[in-house]
Short mmCIF file of C-alpha atoms in Angstrom, two decimals:
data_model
loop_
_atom_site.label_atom_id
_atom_site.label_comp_id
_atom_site.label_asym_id
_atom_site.label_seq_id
_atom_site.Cartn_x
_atom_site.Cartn_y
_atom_site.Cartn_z
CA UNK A 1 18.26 64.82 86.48
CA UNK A 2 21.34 63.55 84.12
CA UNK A 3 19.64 62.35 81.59
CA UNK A 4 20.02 65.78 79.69
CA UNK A 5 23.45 65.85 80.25
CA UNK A 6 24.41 62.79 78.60
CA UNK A 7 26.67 62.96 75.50
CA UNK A 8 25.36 62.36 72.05
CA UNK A 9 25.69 59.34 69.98
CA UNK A 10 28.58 60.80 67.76
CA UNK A 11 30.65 61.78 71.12
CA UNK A 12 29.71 58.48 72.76
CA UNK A 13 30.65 56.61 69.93
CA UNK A 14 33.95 58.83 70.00
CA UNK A 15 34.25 57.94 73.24
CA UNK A 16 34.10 54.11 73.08
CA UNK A 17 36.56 54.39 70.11
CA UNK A 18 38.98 55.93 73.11
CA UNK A 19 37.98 52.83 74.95
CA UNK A 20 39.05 50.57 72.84
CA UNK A 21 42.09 52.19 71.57
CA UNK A 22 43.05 52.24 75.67
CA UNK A 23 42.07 48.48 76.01
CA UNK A 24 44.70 47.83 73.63
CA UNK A 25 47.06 49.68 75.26
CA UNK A 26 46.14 48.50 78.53
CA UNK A 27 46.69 45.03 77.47
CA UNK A 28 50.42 45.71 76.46
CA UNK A 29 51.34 47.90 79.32
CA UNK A 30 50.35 44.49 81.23
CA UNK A 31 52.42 42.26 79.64
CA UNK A 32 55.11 44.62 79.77
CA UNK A 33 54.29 44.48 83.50
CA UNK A 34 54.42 40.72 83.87
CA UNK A 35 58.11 41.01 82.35
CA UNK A 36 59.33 44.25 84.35
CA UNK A 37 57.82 43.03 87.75
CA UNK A 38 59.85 39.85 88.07
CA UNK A 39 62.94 41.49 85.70
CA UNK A 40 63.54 44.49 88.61
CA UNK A 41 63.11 42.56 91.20
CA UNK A 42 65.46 39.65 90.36
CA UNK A 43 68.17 41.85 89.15
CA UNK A 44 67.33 43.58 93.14
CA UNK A 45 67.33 40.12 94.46
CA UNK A 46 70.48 39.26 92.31
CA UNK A 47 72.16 42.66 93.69
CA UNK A 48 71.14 41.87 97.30
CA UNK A 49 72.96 38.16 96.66
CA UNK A 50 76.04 39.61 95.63
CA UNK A 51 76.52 42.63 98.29
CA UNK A 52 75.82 39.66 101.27
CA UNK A 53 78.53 37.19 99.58
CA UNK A 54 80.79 40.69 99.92
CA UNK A 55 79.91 41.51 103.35
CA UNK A 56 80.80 37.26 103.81
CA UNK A 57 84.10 37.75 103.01
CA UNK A 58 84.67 40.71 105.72
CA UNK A 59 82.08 38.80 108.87
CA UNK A 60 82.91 36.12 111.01
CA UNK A 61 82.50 32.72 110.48
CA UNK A 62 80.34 31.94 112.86
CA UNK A 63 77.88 35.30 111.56
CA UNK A 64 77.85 34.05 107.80
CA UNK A 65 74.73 36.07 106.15
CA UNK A 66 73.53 36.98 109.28
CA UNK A 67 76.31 39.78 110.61
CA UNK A 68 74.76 43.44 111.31
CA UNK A 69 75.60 44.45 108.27
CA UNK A 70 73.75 41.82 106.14
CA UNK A 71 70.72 42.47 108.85
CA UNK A 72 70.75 46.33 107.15
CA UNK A 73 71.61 45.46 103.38
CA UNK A 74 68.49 42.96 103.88
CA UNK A 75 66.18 45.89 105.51
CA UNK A 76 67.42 48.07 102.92
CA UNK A 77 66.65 45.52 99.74
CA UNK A 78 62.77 44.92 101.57
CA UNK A 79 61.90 48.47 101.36
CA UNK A 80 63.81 49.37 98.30
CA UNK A 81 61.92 46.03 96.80
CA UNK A 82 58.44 48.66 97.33
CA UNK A 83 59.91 51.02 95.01
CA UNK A 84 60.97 48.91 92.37
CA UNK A 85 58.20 47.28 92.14
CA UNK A 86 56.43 50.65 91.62
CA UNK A 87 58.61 51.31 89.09
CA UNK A 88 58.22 48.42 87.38
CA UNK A 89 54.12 48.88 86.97
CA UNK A 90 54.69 52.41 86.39
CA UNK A 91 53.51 51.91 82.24
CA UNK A 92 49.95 50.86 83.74
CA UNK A 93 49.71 53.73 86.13
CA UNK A 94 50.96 56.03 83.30
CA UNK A 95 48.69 54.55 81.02
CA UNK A 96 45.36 55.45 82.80
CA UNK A 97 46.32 58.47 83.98
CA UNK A 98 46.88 59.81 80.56
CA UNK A 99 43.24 58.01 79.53
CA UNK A 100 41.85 60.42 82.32
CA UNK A 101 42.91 63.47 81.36
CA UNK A 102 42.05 62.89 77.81
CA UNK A 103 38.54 61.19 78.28
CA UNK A 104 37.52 63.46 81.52
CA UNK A 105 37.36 66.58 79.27
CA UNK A 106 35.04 64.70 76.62
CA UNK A 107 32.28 63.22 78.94
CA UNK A 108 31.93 66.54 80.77
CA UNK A 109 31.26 67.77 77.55
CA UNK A 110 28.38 70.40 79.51
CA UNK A 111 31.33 72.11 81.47
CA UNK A 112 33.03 74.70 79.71
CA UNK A 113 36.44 75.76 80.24
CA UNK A 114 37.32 73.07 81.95
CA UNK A 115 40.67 72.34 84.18
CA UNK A 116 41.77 69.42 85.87
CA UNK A 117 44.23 69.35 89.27
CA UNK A 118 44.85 66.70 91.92
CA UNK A 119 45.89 67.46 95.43
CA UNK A 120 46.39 70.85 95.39
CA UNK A 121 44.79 72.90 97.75
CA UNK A 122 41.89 75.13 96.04
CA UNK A 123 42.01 78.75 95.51
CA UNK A 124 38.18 79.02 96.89
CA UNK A 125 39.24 77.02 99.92
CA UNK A 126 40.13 80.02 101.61
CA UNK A 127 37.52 81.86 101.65
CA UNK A 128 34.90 79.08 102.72
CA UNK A 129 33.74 80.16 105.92
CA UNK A 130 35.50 78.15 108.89
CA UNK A 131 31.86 77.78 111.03
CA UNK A 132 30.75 75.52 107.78
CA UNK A 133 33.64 72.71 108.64
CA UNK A 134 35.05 73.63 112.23
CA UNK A 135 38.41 73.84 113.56
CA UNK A 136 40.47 71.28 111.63
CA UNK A 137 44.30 70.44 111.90
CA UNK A 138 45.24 68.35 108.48
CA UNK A 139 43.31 68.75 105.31
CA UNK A 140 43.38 66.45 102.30
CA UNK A 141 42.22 67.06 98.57
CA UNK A 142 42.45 64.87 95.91
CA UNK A 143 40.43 65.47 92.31
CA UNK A 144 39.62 69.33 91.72
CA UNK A 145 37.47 70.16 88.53
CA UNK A 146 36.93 73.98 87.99
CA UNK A 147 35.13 75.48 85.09
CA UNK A 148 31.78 77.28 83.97
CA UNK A 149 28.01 75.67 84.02
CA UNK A 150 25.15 77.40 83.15
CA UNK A 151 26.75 80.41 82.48
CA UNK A 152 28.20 80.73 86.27
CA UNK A 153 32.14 79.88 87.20
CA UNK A 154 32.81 76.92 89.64
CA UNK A 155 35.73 75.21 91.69
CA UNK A 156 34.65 71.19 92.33
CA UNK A 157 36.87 69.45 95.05
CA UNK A 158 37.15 65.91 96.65
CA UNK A 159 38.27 67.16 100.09
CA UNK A 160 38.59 64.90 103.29
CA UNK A 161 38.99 67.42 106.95
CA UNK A 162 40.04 66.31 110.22
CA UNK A 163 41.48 66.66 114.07
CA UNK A 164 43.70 64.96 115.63
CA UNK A 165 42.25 64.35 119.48
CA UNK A 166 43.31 62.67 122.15
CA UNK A 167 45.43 60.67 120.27
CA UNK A 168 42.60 60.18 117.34
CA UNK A 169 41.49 61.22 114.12
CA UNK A 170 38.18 63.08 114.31
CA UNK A 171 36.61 63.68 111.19
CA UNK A 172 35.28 66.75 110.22
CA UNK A 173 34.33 66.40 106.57
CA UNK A 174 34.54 64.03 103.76
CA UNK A 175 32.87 64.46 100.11
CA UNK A 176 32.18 66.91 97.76
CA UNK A 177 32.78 70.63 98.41
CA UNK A 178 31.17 72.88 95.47
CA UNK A 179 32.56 76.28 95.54
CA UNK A 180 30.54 78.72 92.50
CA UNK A 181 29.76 82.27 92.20
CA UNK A 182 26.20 83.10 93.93
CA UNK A 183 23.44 84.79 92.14
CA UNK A 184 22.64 87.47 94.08
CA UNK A 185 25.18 88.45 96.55
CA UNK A 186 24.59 87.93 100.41
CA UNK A 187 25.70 91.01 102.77
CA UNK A 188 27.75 89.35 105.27
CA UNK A 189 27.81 84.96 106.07
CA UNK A 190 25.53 82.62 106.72
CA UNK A 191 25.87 79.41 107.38
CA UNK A 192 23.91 75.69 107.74
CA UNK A 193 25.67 73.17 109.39
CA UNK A 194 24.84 69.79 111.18
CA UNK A 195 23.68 70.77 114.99
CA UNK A 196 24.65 66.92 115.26
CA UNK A 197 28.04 66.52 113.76
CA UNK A 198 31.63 66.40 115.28
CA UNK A 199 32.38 69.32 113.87
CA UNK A 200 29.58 71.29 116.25
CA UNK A 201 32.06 70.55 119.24
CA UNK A 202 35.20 72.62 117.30
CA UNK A 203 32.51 75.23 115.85
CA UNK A 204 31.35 76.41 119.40
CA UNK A 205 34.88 76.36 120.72
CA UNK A 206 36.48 78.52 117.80
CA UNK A 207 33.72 80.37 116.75
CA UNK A 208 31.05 80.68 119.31
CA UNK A 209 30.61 84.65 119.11
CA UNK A 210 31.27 85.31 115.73
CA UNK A 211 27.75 84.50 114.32
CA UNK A 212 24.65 84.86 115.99
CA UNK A 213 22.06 81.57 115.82
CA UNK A 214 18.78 81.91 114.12
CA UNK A 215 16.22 79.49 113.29
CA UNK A 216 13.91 78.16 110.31
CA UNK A 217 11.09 77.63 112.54
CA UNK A 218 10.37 74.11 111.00
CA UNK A 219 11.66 70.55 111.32
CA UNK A 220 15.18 71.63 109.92
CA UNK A 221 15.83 73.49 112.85
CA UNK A 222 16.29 69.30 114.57
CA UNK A 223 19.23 68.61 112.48
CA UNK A 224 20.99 72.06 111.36
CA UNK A 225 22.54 74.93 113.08
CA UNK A 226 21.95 78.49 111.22
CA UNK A 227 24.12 81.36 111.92
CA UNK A 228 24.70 84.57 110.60
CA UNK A 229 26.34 87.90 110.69
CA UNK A 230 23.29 89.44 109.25
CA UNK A 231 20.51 88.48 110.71
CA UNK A 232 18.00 90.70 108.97
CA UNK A 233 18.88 89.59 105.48
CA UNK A 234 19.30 86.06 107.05
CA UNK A 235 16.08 85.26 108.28
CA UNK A 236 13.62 85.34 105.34
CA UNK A 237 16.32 82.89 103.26
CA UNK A 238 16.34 80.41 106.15
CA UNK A 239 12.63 80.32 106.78
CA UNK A 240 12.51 80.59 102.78
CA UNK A 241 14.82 79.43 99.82
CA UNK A 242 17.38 77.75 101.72
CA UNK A 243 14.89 75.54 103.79
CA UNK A 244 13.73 74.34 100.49
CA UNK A 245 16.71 73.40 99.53
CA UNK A 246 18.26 71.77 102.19
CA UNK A 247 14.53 69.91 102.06
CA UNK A 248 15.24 68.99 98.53
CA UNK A 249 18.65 67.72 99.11
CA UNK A 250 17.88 65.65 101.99
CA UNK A 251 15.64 63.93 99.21
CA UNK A 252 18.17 63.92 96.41
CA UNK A 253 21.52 63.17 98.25
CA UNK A 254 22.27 59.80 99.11
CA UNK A 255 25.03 60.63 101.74
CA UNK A 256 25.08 62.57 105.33
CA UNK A 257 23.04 65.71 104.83
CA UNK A 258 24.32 68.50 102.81
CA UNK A 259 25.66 71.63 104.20
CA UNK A 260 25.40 75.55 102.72
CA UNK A 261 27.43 78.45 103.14
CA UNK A 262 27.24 81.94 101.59
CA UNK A 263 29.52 84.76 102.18
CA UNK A 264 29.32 87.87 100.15
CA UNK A 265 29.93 86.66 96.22
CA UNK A 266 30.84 83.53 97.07
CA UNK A 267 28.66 80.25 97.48
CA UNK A 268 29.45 76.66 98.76
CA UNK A 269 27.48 73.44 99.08
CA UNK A 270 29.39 70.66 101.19
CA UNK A 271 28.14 67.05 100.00
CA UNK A 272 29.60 64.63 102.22
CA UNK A 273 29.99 61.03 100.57
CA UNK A 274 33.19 58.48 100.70
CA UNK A 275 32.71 57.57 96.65
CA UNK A 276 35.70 58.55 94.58
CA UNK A 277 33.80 60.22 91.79
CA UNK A 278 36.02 60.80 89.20
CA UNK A 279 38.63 57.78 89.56
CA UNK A 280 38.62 55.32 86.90
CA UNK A 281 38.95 51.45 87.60
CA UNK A 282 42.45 49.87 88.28
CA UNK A 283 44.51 49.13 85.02
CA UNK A 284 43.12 45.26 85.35
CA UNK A 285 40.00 46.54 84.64
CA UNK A 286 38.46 46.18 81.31
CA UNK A 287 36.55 49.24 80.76
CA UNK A 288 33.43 49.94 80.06
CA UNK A 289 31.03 52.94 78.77
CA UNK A 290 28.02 51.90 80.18
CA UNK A 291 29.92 50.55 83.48
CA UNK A 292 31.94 53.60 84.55
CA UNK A 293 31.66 56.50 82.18
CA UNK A 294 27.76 57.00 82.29
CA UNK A 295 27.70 57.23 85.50
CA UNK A 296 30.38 59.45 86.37
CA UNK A 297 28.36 61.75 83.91
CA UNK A 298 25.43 61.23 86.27
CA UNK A 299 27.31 62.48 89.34
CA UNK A 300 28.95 65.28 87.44
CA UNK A 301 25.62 66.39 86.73
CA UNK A 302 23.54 66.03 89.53
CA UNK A 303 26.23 68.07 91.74
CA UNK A 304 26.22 71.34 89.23
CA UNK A 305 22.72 70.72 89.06
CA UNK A 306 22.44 70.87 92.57
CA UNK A 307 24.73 73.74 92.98
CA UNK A 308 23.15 75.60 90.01
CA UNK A 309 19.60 75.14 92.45
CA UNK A 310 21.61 76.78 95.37
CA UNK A 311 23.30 79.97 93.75
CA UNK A 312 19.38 81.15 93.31
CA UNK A 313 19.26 81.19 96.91
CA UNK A 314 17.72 84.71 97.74
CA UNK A 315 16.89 85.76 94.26
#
């Protein structure tokens, strides 16, 4: 499905040019780091040293680097020794995350207008219908890519739901969530979600009048709940177009099965996987073309592929 998507040899070679301009980089913001590591924290070490040989001169005797307040300058210099440390491998941190917003744009070469965010909350969030995902208490979202495919706007999210109960963390979701502009609009909501997943529980104790259940009258009706506002315009795309592709992605997804929800204009396809999709290796990392920019081509593609099938729903 990707292969069509792949960049040509001019942008590839482009690309590995980027590479290796970053490798070189990469290999001096490490040596700085094997310099700045051991420099902060021996000048904290060294500070630490002289504040205790202060606090000496004030303690008892008998309480000689061990008086209460060398027991707090010593829990203050442990977790102050987190942060410098941080600090001092900041140029590697720095270093990739420029590389990523530079080389993301370039491989997705297929999505136009193209913005980048990380952990904000998404503007489509809102209106994604709370029956798809349940009743969840903290929300997490990491990479967001938003722009247009195939001549249709999008809003791509790495999102992670969940519910604290009975002391636990329940999840509710964790993947992909796909937010695009549908086709052909749908009067009213309708949703497919797993009849066997947590989130079930929290969806019939929110939300257990709002939509009415119908089914697909075939074997998806085992594993996935379908509910609706508008039954009459409903029914034909569950027993239809939306059977076939909830069919197809059971095929084509590797994770937990996929969920759909459409709600007037707007469409959403929830792929649940733990990959990060669009994080590049850890500065130590030589990288790699063929390694780890290929194939996060591959996923970028296969998702607006896959969401590109769904927006057709019920035309």
């Amino acid at each position: 499905m990707s292969a069509g998507f792949m960049p040509d040899e001019s942008v590839i070679a482009g690309i590995r040019r980027d590479l290796d301009a970053y490798e070189a980089r990469r290999k001096a913001a490490k040596r700085s780091v094997l310099w700045r590591v051991p420099l902060f924290l021996g000048l904290l070490a060294l500070a630490v040293v002289v504040l205790a040989v202060v606090f000496n001169l004030a303690a008892d005797p008998a309480e000689t680097w061990v008086s209460t307040p060398h027991l707090y300058l010593y829990a203050v210099a442990f977790i102050a020794s987190f942060f410098v440390y941080f600090r001092a491998a900041k140029p590697a941190g720095d270093l990739q995350a420029s590389l990523r917003e530079k080389l993301l744009p370039i491989v997705f070469g297929f999505v136009g207008d193209m913005r980048l965010a990380k952990g904000e909350t998404p503007g489509s969030f809102a209106r994604l219908p709370r029956e798809t995902i349940g009743d969840y208490s903290d929300s997490h979202f990491d990479d967001i890519v938003s722009g247009t495919y195939e001549g249709f706007s999008f809003e791509l999210y790495e999102t992670a739901l969940w519910r604290r109960v009975d002391k636990s963390d329940v999840t509710l979701f964790d993947g992909i969530i796909v937010a695009f502009d549908i086709a052909k609009p749908f009067p009213g909501t309708l949703v497919a979600t797993l009849k066997t997943n947590t989130v079930m529980g929290f969806f019939r104790e929110m939300f257990g009048g709002g939509l009415q259940e119908i089914s697909s009258g075939g074997e998806l009706d085992k594993a996935y709940d379908f509910r609706t506002d508008n039954v009459e315009a409903a029914q034909p795309l569950v027993s239809g177009q939306m059977a076939q592709a909830l069919n197809w992605l059971k095929e084509a997804w590797p994770g937990e099965p996929a969920r759909i929800a459409l709600t007037e204009r707007d469409g959403f396809l929830l792929l649940p996987h733990k990959k990060e999709f669009f994080e590049l290796p850890a500065s130590t990392v030589v990288l790699d073309y063929k390694a780890h920019i290929e194939p996060m081509i591959a996923d970028m593609a296969t998702i607006l592929a896959t969401a590109a099938l769904v927006r057709k729903i019920g035309t």
